[in-house]
PDB file of C-alpha atoms and ligand atoms in Angstrom:
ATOM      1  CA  UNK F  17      43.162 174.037  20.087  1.00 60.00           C
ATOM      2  CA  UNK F  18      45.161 175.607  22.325  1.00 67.00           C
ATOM      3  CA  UNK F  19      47.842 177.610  20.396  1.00 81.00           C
ATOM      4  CA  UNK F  20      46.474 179.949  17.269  1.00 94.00           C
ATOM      5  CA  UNK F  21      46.281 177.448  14.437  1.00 97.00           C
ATOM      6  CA  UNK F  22      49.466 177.798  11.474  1.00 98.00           C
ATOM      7  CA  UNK F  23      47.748 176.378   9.081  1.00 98.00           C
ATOM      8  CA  UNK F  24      43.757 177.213   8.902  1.00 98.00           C
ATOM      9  CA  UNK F  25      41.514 175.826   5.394  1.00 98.00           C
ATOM     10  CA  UNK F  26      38.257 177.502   5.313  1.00 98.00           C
ATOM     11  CA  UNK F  27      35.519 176.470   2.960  1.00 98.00           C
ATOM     12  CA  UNK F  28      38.121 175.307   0.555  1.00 98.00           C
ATOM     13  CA  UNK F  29      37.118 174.061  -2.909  1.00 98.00           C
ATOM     14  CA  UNK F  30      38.789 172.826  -6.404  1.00 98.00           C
ATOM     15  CA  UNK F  31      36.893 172.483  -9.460  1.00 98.00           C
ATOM     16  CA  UNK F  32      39.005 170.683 -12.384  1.00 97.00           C
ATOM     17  CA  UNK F  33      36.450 171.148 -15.269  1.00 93.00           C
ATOM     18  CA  UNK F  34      33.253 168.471 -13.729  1.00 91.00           C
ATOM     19  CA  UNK F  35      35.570 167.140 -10.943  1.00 96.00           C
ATOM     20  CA  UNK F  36      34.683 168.224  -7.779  1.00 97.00           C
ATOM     21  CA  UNK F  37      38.382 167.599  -6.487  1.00 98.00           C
ATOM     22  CA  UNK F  38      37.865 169.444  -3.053  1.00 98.00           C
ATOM     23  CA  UNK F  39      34.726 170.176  -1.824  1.00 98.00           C
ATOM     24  CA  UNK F  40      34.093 172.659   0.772  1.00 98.00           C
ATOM     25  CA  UNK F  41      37.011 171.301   3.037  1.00 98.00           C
ATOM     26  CA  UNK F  42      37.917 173.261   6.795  1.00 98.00           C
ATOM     27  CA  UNK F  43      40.111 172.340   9.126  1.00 98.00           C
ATOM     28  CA  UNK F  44      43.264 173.847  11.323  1.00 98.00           C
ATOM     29  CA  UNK F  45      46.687 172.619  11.991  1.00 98.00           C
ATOM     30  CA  UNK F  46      48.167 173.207  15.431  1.00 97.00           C
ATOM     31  CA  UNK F  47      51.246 174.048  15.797  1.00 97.00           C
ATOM     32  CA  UNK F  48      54.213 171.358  16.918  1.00 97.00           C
ATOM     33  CA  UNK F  49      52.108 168.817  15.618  1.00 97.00           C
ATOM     34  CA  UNK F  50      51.623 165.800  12.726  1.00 98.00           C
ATOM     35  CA  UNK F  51      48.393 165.665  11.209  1.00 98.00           C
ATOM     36  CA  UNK F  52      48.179 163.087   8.484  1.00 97.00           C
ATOM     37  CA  UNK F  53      45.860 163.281   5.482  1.00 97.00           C
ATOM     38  CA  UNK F  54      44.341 160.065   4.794  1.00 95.00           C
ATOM     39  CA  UNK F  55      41.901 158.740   1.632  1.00 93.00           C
ATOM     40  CA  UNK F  56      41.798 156.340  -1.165  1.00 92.00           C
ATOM     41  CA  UNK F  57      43.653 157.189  -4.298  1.00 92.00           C
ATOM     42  CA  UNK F  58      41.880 160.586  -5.987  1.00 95.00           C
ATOM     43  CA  UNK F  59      40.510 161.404  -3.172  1.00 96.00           C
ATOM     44  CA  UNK F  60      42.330 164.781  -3.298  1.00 97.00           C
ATOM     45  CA  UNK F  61      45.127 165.093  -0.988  1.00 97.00           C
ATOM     46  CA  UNK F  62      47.802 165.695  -3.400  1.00 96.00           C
ATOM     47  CA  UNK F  63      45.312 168.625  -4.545  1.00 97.00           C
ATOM     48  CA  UNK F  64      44.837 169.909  -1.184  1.00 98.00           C
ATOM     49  CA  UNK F  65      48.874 170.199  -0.865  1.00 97.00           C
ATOM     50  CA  UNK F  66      48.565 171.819  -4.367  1.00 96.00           C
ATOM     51  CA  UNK F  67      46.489 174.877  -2.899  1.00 98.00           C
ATOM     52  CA  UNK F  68      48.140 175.153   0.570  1.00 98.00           C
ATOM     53  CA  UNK F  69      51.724 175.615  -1.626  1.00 96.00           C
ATOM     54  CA  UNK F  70      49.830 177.852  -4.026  1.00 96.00           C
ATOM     55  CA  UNK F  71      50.238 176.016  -7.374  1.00 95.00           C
ATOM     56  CA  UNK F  72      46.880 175.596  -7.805  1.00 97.00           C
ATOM     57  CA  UNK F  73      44.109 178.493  -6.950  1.00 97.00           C
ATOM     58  CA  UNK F  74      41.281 177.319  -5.470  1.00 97.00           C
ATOM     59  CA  UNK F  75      38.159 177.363  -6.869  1.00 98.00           C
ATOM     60  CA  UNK F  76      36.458 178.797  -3.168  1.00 98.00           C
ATOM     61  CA  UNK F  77      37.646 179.203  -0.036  1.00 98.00           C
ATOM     62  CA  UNK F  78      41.010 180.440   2.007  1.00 98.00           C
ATOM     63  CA  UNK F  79      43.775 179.564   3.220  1.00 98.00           C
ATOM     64  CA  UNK F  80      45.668 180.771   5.757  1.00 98.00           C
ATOM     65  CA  UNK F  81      49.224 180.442   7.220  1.00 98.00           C
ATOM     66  CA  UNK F  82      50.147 181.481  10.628  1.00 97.00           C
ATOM     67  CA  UNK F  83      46.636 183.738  10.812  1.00 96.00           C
ATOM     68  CA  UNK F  84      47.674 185.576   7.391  1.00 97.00           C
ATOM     69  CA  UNK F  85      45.658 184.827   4.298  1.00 97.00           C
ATOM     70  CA  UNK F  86      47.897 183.102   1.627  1.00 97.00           C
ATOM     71  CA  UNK F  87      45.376 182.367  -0.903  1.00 95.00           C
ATOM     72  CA  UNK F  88      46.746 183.252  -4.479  1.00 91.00           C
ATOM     73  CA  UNK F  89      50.150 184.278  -3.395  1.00 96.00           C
ATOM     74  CA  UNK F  90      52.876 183.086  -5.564  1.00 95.00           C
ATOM     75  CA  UNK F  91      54.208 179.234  -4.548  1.00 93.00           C
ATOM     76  CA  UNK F  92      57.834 181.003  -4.060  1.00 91.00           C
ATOM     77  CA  UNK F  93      56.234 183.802  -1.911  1.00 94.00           C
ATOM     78  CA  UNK F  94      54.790 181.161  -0.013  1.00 95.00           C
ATOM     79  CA  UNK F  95      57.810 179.104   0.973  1.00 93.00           C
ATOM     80  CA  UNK F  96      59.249 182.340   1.998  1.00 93.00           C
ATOM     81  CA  UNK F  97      56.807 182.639   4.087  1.00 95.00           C
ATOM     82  CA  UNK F  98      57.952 179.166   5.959  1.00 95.00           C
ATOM     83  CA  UNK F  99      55.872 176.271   3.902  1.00 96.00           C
ATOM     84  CA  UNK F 100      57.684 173.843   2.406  1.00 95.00           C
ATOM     85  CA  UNK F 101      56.753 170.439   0.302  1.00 92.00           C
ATOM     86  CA  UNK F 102      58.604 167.324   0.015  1.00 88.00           C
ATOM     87  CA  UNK F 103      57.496 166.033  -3.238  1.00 72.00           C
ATOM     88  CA  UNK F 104      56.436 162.128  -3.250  1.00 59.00           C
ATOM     89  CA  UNK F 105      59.452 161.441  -6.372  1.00 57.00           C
ATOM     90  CA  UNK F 106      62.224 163.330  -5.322  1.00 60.00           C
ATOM     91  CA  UNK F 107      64.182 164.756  -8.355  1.00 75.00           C
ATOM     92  CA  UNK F 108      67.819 165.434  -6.828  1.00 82.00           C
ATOM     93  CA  UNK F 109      70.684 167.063  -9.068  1.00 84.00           C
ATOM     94  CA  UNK F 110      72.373 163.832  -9.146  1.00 86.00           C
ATOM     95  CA  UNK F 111      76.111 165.161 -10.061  1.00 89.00           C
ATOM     96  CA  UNK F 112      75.748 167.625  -6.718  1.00 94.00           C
ATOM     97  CA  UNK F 113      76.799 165.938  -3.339  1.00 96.00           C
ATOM     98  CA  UNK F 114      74.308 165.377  -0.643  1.00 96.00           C
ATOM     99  CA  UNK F 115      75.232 168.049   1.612  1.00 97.00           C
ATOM    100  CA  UNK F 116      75.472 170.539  -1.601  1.00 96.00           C
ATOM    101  CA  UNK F 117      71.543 169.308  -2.706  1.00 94.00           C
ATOM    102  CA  UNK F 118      70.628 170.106   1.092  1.00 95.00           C
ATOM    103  CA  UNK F 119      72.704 173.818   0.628  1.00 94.00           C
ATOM    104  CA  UNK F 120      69.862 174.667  -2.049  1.00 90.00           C
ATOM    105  CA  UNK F 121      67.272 174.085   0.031  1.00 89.00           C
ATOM    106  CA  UNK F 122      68.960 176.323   3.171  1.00 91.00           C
ATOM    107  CA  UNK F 123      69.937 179.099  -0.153  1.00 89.00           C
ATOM    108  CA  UNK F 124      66.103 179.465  -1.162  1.00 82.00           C
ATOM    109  CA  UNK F 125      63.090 179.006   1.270  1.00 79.00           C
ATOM    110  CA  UNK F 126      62.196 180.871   4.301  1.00 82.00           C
ATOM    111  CA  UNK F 127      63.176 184.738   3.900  1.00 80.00           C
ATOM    112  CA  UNK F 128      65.767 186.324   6.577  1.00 79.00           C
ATOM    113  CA  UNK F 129      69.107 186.084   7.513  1.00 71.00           C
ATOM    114  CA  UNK F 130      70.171 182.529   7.953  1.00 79.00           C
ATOM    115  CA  UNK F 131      73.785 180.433   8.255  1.00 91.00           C
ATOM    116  CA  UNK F 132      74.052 178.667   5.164  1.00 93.00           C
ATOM    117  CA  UNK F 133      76.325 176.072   6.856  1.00 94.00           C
ATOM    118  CA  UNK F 134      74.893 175.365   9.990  1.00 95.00           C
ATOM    119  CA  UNK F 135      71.210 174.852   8.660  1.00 95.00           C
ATOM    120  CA  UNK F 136      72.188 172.463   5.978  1.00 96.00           C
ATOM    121  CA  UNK F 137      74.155 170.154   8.843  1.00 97.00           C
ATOM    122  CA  UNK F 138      71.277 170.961  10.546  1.00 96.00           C
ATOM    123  CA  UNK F 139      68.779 169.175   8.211  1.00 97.00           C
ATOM    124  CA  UNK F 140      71.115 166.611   7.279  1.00 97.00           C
ATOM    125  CA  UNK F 141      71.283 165.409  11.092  1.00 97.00           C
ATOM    126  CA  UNK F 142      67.338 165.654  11.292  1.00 96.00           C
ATOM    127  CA  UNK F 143      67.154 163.643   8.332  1.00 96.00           C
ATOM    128  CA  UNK F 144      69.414 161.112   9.511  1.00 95.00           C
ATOM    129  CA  UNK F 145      71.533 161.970   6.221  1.00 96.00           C
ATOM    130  CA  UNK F 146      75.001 163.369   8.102  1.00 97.00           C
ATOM    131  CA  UNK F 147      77.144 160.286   7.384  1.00 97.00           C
ATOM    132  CA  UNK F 148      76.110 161.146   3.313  1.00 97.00           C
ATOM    133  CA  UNK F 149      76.630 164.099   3.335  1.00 97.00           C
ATOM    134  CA  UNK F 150      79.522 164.365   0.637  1.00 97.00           C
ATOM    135  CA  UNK F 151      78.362 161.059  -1.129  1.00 97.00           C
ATOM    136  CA  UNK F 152      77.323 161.905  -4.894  1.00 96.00           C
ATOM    137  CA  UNK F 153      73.079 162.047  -4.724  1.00 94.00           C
ATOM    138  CA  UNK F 154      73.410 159.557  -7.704  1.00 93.00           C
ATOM    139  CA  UNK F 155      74.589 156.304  -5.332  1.00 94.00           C
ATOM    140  CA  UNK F 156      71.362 157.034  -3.052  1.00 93.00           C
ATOM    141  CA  UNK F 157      69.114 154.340  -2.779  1.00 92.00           C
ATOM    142  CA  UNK F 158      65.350 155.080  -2.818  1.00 90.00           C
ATOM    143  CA  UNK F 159      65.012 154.958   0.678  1.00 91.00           C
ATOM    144  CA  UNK F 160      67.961 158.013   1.385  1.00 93.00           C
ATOM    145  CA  UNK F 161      66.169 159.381  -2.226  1.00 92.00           C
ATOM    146  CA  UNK F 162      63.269 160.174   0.215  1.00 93.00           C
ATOM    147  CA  UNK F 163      65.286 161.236   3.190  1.00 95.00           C
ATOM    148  CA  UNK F 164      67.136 163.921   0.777  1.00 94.00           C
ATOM    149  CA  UNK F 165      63.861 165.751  -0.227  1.00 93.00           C
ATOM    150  CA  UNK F 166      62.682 165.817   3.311  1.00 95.00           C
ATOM    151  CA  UNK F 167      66.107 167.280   4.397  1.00 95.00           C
ATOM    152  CA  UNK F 168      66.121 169.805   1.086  1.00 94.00           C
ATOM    153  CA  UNK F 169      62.808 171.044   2.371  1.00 94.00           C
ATOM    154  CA  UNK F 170      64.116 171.270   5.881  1.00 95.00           C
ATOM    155  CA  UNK F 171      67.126 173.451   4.919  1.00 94.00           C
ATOM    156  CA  UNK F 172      64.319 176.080   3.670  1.00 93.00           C
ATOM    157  CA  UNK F 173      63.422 176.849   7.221  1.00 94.00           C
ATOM    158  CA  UNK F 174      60.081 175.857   6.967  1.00 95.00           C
ATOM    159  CA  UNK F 175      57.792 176.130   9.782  1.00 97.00           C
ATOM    160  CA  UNK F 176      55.526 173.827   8.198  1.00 98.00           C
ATOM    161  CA  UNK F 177      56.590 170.940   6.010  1.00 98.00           C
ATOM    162  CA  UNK F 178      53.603 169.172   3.707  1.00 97.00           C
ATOM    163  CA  UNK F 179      54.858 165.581   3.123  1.00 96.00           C
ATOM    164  CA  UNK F 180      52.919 163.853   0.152  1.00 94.00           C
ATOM    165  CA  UNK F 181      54.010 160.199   0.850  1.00 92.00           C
ATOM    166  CA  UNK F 182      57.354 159.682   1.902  1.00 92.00           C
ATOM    167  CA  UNK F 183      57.106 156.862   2.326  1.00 92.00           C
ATOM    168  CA  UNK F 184      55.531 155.180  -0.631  1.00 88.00           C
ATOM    169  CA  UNK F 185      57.607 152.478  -2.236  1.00 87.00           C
ATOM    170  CA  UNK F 186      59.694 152.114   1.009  1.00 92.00           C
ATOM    171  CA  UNK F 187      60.363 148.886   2.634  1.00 93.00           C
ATOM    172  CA  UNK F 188      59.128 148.204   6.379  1.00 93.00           C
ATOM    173  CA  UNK F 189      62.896 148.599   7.904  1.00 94.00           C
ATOM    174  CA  UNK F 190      62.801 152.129   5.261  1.00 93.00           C
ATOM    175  CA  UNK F 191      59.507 153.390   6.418  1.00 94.00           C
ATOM    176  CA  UNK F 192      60.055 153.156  10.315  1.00 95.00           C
ATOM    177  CA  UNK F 193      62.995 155.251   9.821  1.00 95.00           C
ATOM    178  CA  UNK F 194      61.369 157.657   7.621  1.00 96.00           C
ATOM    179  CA  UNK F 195      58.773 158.497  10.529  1.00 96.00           C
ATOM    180  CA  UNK F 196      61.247 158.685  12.870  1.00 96.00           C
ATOM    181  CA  UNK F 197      62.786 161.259  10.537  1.00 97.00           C
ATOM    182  CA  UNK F 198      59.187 162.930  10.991  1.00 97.00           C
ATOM    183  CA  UNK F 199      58.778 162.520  14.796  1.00 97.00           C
ATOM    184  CA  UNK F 200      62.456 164.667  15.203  1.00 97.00           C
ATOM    185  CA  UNK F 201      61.347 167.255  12.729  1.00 97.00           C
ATOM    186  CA  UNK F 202      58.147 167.562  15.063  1.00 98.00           C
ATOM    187  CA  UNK F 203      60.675 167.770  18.119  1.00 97.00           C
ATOM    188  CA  UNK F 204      62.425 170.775  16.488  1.00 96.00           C
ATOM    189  CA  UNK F 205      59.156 172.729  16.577  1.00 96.00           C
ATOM    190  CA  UNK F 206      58.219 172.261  12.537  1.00 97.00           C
ATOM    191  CA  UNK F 207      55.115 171.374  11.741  1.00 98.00           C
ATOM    192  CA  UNK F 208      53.985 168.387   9.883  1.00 98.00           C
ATOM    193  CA  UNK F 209      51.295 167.573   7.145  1.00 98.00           C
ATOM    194  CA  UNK F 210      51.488 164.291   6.196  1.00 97.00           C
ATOM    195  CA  UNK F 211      49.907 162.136   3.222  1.00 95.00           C
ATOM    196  CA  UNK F 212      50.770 158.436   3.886  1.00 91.00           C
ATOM    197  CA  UNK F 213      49.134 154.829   2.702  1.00 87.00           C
ATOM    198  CA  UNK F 214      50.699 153.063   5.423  1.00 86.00           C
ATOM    199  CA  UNK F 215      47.964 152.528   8.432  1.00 86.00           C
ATOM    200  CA  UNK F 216      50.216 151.627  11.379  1.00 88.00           C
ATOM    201  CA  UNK F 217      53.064 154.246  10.832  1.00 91.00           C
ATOM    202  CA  UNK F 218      49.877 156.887  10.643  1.00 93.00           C
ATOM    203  CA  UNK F 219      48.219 155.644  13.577  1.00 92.00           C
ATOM    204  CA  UNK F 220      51.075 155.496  15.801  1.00 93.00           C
ATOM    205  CA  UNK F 221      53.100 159.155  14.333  1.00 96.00           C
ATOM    206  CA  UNK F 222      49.505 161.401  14.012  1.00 97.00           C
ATOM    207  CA  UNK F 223      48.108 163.420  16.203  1.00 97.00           C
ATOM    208  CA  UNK F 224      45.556 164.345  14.561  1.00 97.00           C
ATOM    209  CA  UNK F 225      43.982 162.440  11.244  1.00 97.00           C
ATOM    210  CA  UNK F 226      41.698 163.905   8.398  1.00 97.00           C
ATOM    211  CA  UNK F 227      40.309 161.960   6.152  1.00 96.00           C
ATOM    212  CA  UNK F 228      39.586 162.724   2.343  1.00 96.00           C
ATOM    213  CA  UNK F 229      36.754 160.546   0.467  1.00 95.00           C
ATOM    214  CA  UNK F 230      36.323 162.061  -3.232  1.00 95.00           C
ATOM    215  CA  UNK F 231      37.323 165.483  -2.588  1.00 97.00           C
ATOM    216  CA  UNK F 232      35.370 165.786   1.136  1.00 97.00           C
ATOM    217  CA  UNK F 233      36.590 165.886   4.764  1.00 97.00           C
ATOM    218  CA  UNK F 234      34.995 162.905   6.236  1.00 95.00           C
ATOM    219  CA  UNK F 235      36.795 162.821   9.428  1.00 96.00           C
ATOM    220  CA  UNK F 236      38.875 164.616  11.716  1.00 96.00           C
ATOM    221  CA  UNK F 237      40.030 163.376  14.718  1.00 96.00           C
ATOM    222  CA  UNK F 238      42.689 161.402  16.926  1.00 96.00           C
ATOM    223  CA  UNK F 239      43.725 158.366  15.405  1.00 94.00           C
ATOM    224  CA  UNK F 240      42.212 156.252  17.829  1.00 92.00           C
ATOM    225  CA  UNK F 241      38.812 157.561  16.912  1.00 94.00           C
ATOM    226  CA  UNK F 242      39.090 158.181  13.413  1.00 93.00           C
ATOM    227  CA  UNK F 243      39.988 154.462  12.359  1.00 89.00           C
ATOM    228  CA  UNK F 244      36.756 153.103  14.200  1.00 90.00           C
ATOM    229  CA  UNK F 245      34.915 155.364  12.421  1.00 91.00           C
ATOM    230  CA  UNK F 246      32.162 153.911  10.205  1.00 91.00           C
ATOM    231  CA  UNK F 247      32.205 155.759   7.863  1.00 88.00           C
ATOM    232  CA  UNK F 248      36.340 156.247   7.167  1.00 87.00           C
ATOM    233  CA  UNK F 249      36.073 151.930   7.433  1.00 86.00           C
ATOM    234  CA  UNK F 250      33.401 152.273   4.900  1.00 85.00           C
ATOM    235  CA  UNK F 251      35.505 154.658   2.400  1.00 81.00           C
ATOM    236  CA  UNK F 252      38.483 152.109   2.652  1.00 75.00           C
ATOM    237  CA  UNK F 253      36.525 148.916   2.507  1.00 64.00           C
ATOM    238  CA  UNK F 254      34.612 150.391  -0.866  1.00 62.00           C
ATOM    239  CA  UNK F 255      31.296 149.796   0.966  1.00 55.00           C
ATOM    240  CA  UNK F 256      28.610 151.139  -1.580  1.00 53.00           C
ATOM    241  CA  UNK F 257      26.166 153.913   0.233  1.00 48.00           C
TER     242      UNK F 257
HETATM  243  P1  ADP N  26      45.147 161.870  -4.283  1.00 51.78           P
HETATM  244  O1  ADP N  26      46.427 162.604  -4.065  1.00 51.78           O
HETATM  245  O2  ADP N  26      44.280 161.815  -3.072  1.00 51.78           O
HETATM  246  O3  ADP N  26      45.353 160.490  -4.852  1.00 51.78           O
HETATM  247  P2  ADP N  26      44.657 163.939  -6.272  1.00 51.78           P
HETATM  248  O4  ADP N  26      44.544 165.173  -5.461  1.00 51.78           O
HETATM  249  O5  ADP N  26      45.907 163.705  -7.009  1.00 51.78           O
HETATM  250  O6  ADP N  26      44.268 162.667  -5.375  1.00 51.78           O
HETATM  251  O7  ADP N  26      43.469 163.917  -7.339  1.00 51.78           O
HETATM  252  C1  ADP N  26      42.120 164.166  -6.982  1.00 51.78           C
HETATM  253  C2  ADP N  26      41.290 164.141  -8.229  1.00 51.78           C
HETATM  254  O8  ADP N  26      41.560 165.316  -9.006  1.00 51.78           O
HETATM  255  C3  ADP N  26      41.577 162.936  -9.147  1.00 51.78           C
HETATM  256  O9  ADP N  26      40.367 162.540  -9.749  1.00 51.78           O
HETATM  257  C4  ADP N  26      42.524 163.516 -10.168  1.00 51.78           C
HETATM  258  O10 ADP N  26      42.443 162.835 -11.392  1.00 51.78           O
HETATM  259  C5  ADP N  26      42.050 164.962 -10.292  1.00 51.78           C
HETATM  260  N1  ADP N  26      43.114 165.914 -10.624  1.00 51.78           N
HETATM  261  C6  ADP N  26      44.205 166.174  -9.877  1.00 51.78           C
HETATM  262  N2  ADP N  26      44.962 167.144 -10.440  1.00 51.78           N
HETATM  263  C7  ADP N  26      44.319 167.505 -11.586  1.00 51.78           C
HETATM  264  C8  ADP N  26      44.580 168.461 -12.620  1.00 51.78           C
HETATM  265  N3  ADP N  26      45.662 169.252 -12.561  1.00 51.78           N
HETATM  266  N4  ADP N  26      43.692 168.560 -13.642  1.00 51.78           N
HETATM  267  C9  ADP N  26      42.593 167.778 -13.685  1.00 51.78           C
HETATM  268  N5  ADP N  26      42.283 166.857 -12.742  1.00 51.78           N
HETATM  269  C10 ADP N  26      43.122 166.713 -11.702  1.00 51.78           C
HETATM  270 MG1   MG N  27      48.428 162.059  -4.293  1.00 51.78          MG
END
């Protein structure tokens, strides 16, 4: 890796009760990039956003966030630290405009002195949202449901957005434009984390893909590499062991 790492998971483990949810799971995140988080359903990804945003505690392990340790800070220290989460059903106050759902995200989030104005048309372009912008949230379709969250978390300042499948639900026409939305967040220097179901959008939008199988990193690598691996083929395919 050739820049220091801004997100780095060390050794990281979640025990619900017997469940094994994450099990001794390390990897970094380079910065600029999209690294998607692939695995069958319970595998653990939505846990392993849990502990990186600090509402869960992990069990074992660290993580860290631009070199400092984050581990058991609170979730709203966190974002201020520059992580944000668009949350796979996105829960809009549906009397408040577009543009004024995006202002709440640019009003919380990252600490430091920020333009309230110009960072909430600033998301609202990256998210391909502009021409909404003073639409009522309740006319949005699910599609430009999806597109709001990712803009509200945008409008925080994050340095690092976790996205736990945008795109789930979406049509094809819906989900192209959704990782486009992705690709121009990674041009404006924010990083990505990305859960997604959908094979070709991941392999063409990743850098980098890990791959979950009950609660274990079974791969890490470029996409090319990872989806010929045995083993990832074998986790999908429900090949017994
Ligand atoms: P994924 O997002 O990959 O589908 P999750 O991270 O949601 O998987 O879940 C991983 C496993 O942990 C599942 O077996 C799930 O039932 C369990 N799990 C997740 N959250 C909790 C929780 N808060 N309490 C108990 N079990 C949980
Ligand atoms: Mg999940």
């Amino acid at each position: 890796m050739s820049a220091a790492p801004i997100l780095r998971v060390e050794a990281l483990s979640k025990r619900f009760r017997g469940l094994l949810a994450i099990s001794d799971v390390s990897f970094a995140v380079e910065p600029g990039s999209i690294t998607s988080v692939i695995g069958p359903n319970g595998a653990g990804k939505s846990t392993l956003f849990n502990l990186v945003t600090g509402y869960l505690a992990p069990t074992n392990g660290t993580v860290s966030f631009k070199e400092r340790p984050i581990t058991g800070l609170a979730t709203n220290r966190i974002a201020e630290l520059g992580v944000a989460r668009a949350f796979q059903i996105a829960r809009p106050f549906r009397d408040l405009s577009v543009a004024e759902n995006v202002r709440i995200g640019a009003l919380f989030g990252k600490a430091g002195a920020r333009d309230v104005a110009a960072t909430t048309a600033n998301a609202l372009a990256l998210a391909g949202m502009a021409h909404l912008a003073t639409e009522p949230a309740s006319v949005l379709t699910v599609g430009q449901l999806r597109h709001l969250e990712v803009a509200r978390a945008i409008a925080t300042r994050a340095d690092l957005l976790l996205a736990d499948e945008p795109c789930a639900g979406l049509n094809p026409t819906e989900t192209a434009a959704m990782i486009d939305v992705l690709r121009r967040i990674r041009a404006s220097g924010v990083t990505v984390v990305l859960v997604e179901h959908d094979m070709p959008s991941v392999m063409e939008v990743s850098d980098r893909v890990l791959v979950l199988d009950a609660g274990r990193l079974i791969a890490d690598g470029a996409p090319a590499e990872v989806s010929k691996n045995p083993q990832v083929i074998a986790a999908y395919l429900g090949t017994p062991d």
